[in-house]
XYZ file of C-alpha atoms in Angstrom:
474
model
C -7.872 4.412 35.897
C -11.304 5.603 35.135
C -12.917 6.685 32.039
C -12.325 9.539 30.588
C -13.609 11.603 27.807
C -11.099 14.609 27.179
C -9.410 13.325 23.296
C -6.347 14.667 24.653
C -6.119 12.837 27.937
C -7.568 9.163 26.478
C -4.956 9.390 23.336
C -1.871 9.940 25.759
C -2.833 6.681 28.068
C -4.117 4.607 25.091
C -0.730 5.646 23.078
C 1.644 4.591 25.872
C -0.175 1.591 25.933
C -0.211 0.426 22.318
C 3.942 1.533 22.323
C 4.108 -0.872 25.171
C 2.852 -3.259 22.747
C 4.235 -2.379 19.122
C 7.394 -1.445 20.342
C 9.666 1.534 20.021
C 10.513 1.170 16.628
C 6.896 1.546 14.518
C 5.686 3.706 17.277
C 8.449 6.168 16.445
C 7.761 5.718 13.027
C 4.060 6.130 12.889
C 2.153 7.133 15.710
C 4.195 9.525 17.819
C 4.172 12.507 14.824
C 0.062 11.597 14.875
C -2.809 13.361 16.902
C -6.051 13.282 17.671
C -8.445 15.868 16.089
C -12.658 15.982 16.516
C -13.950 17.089 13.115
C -17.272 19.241 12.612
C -19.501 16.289 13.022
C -17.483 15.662 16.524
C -15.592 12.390 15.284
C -12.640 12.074 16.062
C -9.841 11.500 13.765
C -5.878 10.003 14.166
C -4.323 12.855 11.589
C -1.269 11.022 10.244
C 1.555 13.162 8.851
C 1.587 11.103 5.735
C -1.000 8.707 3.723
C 2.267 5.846 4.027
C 1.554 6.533 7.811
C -1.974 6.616 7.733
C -2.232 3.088 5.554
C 0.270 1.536 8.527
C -1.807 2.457 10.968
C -5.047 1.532 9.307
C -3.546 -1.914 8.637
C -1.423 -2.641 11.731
C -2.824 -0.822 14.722
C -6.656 0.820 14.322
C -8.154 -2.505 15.692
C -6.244 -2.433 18.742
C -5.867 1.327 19.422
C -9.890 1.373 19.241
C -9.941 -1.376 21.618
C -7.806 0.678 24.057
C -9.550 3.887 23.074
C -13.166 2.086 24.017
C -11.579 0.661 27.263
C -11.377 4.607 28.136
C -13.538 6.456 26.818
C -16.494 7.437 28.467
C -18.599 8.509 25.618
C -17.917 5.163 23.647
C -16.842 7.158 20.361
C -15.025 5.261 17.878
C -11.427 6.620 16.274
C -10.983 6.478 12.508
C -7.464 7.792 10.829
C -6.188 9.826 8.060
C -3.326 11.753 6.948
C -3.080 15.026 7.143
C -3.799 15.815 3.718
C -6.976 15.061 3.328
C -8.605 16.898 6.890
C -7.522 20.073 6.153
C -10.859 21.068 7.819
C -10.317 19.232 11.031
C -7.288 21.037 11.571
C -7.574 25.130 11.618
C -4.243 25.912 10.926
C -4.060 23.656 7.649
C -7.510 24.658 6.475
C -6.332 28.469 6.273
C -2.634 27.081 4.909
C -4.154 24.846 1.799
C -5.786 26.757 -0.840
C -9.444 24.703 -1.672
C -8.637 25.227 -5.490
C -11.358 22.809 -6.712
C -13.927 21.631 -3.897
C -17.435 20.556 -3.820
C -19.960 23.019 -2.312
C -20.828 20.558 1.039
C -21.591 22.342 4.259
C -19.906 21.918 6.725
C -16.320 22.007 5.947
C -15.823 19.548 2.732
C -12.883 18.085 1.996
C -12.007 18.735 -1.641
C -12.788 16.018 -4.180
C -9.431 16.221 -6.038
C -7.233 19.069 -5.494
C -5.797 20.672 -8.560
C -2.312 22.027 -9.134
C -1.881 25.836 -9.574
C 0.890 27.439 -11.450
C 1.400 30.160 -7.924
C 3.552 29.333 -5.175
C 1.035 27.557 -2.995
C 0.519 24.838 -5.799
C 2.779 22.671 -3.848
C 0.755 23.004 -0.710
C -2.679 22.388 -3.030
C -0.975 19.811 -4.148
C -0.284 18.069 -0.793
C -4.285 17.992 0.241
C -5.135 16.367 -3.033
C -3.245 13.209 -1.019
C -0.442 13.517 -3.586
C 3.250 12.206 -1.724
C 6.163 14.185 -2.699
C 8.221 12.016 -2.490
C 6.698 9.803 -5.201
C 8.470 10.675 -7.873
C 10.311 9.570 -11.303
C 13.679 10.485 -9.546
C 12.882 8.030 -6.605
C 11.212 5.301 -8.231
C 13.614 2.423 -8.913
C 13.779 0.791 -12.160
C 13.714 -3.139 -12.317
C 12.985 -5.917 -14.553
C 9.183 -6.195 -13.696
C 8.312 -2.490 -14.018
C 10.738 -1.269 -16.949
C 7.415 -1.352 -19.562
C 5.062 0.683 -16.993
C 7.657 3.184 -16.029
C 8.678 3.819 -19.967
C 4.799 4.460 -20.527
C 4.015 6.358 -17.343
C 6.315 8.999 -18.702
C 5.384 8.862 -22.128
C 1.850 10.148 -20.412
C 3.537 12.332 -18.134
C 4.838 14.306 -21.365
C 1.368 14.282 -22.710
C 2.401 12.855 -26.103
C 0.331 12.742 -28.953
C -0.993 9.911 -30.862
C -0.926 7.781 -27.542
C -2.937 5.466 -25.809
C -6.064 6.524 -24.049
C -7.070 5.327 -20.830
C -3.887 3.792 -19.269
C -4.749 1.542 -16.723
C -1.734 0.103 -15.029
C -2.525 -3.076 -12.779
C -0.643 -5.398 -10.503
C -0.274 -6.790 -6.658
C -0.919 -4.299 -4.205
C 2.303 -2.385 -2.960
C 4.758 -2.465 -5.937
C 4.759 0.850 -7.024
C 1.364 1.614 -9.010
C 0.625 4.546 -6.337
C 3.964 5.709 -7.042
C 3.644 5.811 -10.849
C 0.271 7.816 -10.555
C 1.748 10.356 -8.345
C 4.520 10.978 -10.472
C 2.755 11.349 -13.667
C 0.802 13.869 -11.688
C 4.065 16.102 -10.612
C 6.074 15.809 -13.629
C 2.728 16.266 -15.984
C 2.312 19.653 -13.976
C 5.757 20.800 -13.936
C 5.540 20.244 -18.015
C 2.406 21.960 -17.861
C 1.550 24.679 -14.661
C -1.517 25.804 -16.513
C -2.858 22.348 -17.186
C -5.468 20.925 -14.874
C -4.728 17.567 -13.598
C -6.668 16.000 -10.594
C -5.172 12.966 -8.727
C -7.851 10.712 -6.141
C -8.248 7.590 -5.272
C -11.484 5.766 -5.752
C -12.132 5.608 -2.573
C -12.141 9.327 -2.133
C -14.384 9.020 -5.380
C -16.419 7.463 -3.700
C -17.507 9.184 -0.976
C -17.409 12.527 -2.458
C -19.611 11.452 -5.307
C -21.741 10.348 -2.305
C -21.885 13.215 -0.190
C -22.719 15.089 -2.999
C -25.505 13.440 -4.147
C -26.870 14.027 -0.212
C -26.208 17.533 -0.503
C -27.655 17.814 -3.702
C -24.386 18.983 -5.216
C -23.766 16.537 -7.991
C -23.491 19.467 -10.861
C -20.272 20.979 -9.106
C -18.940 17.219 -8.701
C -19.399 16.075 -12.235
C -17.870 19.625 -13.121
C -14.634 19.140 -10.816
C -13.716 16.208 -12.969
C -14.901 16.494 -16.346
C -13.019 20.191 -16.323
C -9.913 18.576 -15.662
C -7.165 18.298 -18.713
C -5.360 15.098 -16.870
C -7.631 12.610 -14.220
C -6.141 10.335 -12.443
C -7.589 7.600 -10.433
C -5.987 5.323 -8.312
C -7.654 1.501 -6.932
C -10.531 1.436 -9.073
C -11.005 -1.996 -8.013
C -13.083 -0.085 -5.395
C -15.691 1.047 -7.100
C -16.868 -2.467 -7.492
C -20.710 -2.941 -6.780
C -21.755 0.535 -6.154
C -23.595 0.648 -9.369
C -24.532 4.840 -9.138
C -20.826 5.399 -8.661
C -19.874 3.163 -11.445
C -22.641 4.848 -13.772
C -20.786 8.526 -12.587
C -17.472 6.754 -13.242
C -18.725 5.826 -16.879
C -19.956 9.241 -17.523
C -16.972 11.221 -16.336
C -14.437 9.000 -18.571
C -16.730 9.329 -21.686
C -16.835 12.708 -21.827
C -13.058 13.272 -21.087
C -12.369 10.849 -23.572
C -14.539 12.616 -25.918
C -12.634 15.694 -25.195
C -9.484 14.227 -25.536
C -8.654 14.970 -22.393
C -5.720 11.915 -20.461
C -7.163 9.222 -18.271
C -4.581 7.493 -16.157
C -6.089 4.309 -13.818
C -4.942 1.807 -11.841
C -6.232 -1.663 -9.685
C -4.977 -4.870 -8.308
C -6.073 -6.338 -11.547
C -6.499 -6.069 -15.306
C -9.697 -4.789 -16.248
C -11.308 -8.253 -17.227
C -10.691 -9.764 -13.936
C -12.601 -6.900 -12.570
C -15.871 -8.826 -12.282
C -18.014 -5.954 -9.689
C -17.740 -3.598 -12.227
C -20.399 -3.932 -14.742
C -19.649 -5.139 -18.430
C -19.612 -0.983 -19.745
C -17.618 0.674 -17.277
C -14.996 -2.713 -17.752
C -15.259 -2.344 -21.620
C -13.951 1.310 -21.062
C -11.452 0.504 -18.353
C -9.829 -1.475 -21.290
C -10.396 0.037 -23.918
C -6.324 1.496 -23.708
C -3.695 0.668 -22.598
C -3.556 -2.376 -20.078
C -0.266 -1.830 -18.320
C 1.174 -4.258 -15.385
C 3.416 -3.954 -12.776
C 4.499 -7.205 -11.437
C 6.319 -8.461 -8.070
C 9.590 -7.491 -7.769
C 12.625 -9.653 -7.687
C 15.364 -9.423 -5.099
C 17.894 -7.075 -6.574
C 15.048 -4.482 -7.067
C 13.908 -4.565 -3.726
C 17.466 -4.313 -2.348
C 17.718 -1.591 -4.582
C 14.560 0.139 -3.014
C 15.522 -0.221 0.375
C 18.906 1.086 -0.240
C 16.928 3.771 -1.885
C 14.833 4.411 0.449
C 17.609 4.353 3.222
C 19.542 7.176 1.004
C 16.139 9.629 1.187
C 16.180 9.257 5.350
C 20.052 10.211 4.895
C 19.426 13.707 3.387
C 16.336 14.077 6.046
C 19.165 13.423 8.257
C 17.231 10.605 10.406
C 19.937 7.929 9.071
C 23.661 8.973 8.891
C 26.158 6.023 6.341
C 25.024 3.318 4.237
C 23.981 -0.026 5.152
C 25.818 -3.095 4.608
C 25.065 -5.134 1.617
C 24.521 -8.337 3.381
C 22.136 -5.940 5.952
C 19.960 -4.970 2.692
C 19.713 -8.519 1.798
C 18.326 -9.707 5.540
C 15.873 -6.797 5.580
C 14.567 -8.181 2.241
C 14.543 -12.049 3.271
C 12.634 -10.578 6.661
C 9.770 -9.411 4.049
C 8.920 -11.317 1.636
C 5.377 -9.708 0.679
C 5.026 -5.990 -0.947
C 7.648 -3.256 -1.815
C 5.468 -1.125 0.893
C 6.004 -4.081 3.554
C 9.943 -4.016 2.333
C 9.483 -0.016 2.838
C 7.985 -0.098 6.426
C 10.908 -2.392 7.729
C 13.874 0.086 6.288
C 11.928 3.228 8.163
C 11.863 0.680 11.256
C 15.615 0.103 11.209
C 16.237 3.703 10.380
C 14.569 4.748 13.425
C 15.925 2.396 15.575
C 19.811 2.892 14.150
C 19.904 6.367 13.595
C 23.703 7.242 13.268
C 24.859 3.440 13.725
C 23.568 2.150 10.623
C 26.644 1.840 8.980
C 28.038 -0.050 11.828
C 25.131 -2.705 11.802
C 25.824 -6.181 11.524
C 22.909 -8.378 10.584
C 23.033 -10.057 14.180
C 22.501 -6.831 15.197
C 19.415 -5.790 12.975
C 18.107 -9.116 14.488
C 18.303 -8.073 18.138
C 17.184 -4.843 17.496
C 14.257 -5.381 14.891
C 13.249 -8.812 16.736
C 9.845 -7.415 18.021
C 9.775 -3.872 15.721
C 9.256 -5.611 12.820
C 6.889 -7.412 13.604
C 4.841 -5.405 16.062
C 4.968 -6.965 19.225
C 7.267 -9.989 20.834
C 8.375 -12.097 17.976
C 6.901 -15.280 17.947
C 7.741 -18.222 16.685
C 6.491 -19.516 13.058
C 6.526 -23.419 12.530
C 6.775 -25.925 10.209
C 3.501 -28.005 11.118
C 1.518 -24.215 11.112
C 2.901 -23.031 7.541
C 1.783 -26.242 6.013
C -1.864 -26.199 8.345
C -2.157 -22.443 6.591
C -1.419 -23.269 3.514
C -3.612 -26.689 3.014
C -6.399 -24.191 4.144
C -5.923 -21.367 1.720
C -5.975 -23.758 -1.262
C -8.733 -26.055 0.052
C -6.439 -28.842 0.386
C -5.593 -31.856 3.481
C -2.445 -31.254 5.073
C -1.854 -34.642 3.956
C -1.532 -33.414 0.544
C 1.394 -31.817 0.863
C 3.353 -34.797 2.080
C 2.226 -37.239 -0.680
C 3.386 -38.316 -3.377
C 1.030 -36.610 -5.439
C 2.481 -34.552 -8.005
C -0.192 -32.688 -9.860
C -0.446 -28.947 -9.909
C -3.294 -28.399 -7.870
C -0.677 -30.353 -5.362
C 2.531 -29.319 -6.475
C 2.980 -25.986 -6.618
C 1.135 -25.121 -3.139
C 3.753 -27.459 -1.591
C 6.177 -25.580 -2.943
C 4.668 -22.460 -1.376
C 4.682 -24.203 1.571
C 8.847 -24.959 1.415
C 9.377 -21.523 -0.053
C 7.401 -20.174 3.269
C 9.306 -22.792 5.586
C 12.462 -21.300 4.028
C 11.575 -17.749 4.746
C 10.005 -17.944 8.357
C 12.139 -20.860 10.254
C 15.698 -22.006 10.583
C 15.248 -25.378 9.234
C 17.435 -26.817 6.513
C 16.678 -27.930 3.499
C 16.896 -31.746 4.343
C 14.922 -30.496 7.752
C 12.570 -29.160 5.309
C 12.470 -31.908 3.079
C 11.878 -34.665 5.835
C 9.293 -32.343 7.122
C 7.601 -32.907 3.882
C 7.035 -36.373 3.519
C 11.167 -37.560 3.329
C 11.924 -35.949 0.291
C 14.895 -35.143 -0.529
C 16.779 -31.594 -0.177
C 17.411 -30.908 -3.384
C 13.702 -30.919 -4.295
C 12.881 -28.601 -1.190
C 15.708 -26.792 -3.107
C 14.275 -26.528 -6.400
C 10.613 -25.804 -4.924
C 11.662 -22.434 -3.398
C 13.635 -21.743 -6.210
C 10.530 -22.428 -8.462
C 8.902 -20.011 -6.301
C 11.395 -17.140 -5.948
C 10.957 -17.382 -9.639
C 6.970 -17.169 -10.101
C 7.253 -14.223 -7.842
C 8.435 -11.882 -10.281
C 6.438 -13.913 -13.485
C 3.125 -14.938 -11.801
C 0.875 -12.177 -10.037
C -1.634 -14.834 -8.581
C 1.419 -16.498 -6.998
C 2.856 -13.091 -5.701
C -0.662 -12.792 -3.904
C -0.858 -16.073 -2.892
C 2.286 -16.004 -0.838
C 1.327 -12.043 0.262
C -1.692 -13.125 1.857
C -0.032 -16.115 3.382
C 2.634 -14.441 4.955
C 0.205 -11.771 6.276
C -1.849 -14.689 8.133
C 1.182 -16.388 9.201
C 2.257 -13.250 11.121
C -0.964 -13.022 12.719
């Protein structure tokens, strides 16, 4: 076929193509309810229906569908994505739909910086292009062991209590539920209070409205759209890392709203002291609260969230039944990394079982889910690879891992390594264990134990094995 440059046209060829390649499942899922849009600066834009959506895509697919989409297009333009809450000005119909209750003056067409709630009946809709998810909730976040302290204070703020802490910055691995916590100190701190003004945003759209209004000389109306507000919240601060005007605006806006005595709710991948590209001031003030984590989940709570999550496609009627226990328990062996990993995997099945899920054996999740869940024809993970992958991302010999070596800079990354082996092959223990220099099963035992352990307890360990099982998958 030639090149083309209609949008329209070049998205329909390179989305068959890329569900020839995904799969049915995730291109059910995400990119079938998406479309391409051109914006007023003629980009063109992937409008997700949901941020969840949008992040999939962004992490799973953009590379490749801008491969295909270059292979086409005869006016080389690149595609970015986003979810439809944040282009209300790319698309007509949602521009005149979502009341701009607190944007920066920017010509053409801005985006707003943070929308606000309002107390009328399009506050919901307001709320939506502020990049708020309703479905992120107190009512659908699931309790467990390693976030019982955060969700206890995230409602104490929520209630906007007196006498509390001031910022709280909750921190932890990415994907186990700090995204959820913000948004649903944002809806329930609302609901308590319709004529409060509380503004949700995520550093990154900090960013680059901060930016585009100090190019369009705008920077009074930006500082104003925050330091107005009765509740801020900002979510992945970590991102404001070594963008020292931004971090300088950043300083500023929490000073005076502090001053005021106005809430401050933050969050990042780490605790504010391990945030070493923010400068020594901004830091100081980042922890100058409360420091709250939210650590890796163990296994009952992320059977718990996918049986959770499963229950929420029920009532949208995309799922009919419950799955079986032992069904929950593969899904969550199948993904070991984040809760939103875990999360992507149930909408996967749920798309692909529809009305049979109640029916589903775990033989049958494997057939059906062999190449859906992982994006493409599922390919085998081996022993000799998961040990290559690992020596690497600790600096370490392959060799290493089968000596006799015992100290920690040894140890524990060859238990990784077992815990890994245990996860992403069908080798036994004693396969394992002869695999690892003869030793014997019950220490291959004990090492993924050790691990399944530090997972919940250890957030440099719940990384570790995150980004390892991210590069092992390709």
């Amino acid at each position: 076929m030639g090149q083309m440059t209609d949008p329209d046209r070049i998205w329909t060829e390179a989305a068959d193509r890329l569900k020839a390649e995904i799969g049915d499942g995730p291109y059910s899922s995400y990119i079938a309810p998406s479309a391409v849009r051109v914006d007023g600066q003629g980009n063109l834009i992937l409008v997700t229906p949901t941020a969840y959506a949008r992040d999939w895509v962004r992490q799973n697919a953009l590379r490749r569908m801008n491969e295909l989409w270059l292979g086409l297009d005869g006016l080389s333009r690149r595609l970015d994505v986003r979810c439809r809450a944040e282009v209300g000005s790319v698309l007509p119909s949602s521009a005149r739909e979502v009341p701009r209750l607190n944007s920066i003056s920017t010509a053409p067409a801005p985006a707003p910086v943070a929308t606000t709630f309002a107390a009328s009946a399009d506050g919901a809709r307001a709320v939506r292009a502020a990049g708020l998810q309703e479905r992120l909730t107190f009512d659908t976040f699931v309790e467990g062991h390693g976030n019982a302290f955060a969700l206890a204070i995230a409602k104490q703020v929520a209630s906007w209590a007196d006498g509390h802490f001031n910022p709280v910055f909750f921190c932890g691995p990415y994907g186990y539920g700090k995204t959820h916590l913000l948004n649903a100190i944002a809806w329930e701190a609302q609901r308590l209070r319709p004529d409060a003004k509380v503004v949700y945003l995520t550093a990154e759209r900090f960013l680059s409205t901060f930016v585009r209004a100090m190019q369009d000389r705008s920077t009074a109306a930006f500082k104003e759209s925050l330091r107005s507000a009765d509740m801020l919240l900002i979510d992945d601060v970590q991102f404001v890392g070594g963008k020292a005007s931004t971090q300088e605006e950043l300083l500023n806006t929490l000073t005076s709203l502090i001053e005021d005595g106005k809430r401050i709710v933050l969050s990042a991948d780490r605790a504010p002291v391990a945030l070493t590209d923010i400068e020594p001031r901004l830091r100081s003030h980042l922890a100058a609260g409360l420091t709250c984590p939210v650590e890796a989940a163990d296994r009952t709570l992320k059977v718990a969230v996918a049986q959770n999550r499963l229950r929420s496609l029920a009532k949208l009627g995309v799922v009919a039944g419950e799955a079986r226990p032992e069904v929950l328990e593969h899904l969550v062996e199948r993904t070991p990394g984040s809760m939103r990993e875990l999360e992507g995997a149930v909408n996967t099945l749920a798309a692909v079982a529809g009305s049979r899920l109640a029916t589903l054996t775990v033989e049958d999740v494997q057939s059906l889910l062999g190449t859906a869940m992982r994006g493409g024809p599922e390919r085998r993970i081996t022993v000799d690879e998961i040990q290559k992958t690992v020596s690497e991302h600790f600096n370490l010999k392959q060799a290493d891992l089968l000596s006799e070596r015992r100290t920690r800079a040894i140890a524990r990354p060859r238990q990784i390594a077992m815990y890994l082996c245990k996860q992403h092959t069908t080798r036994s223990y004693p396969d394992i264990g002869r695999r690892f220099g003869g030793r014997d099963h019950t220490t291959v035992l004990h090492g993924v134990r050790k691990i399944e352990e530090l997972l919940t307890q250890d957030e440099q360990i719940a990384r570790d094995v995150e980004a390892l099982t991210r590069k092992l998958r390709g």
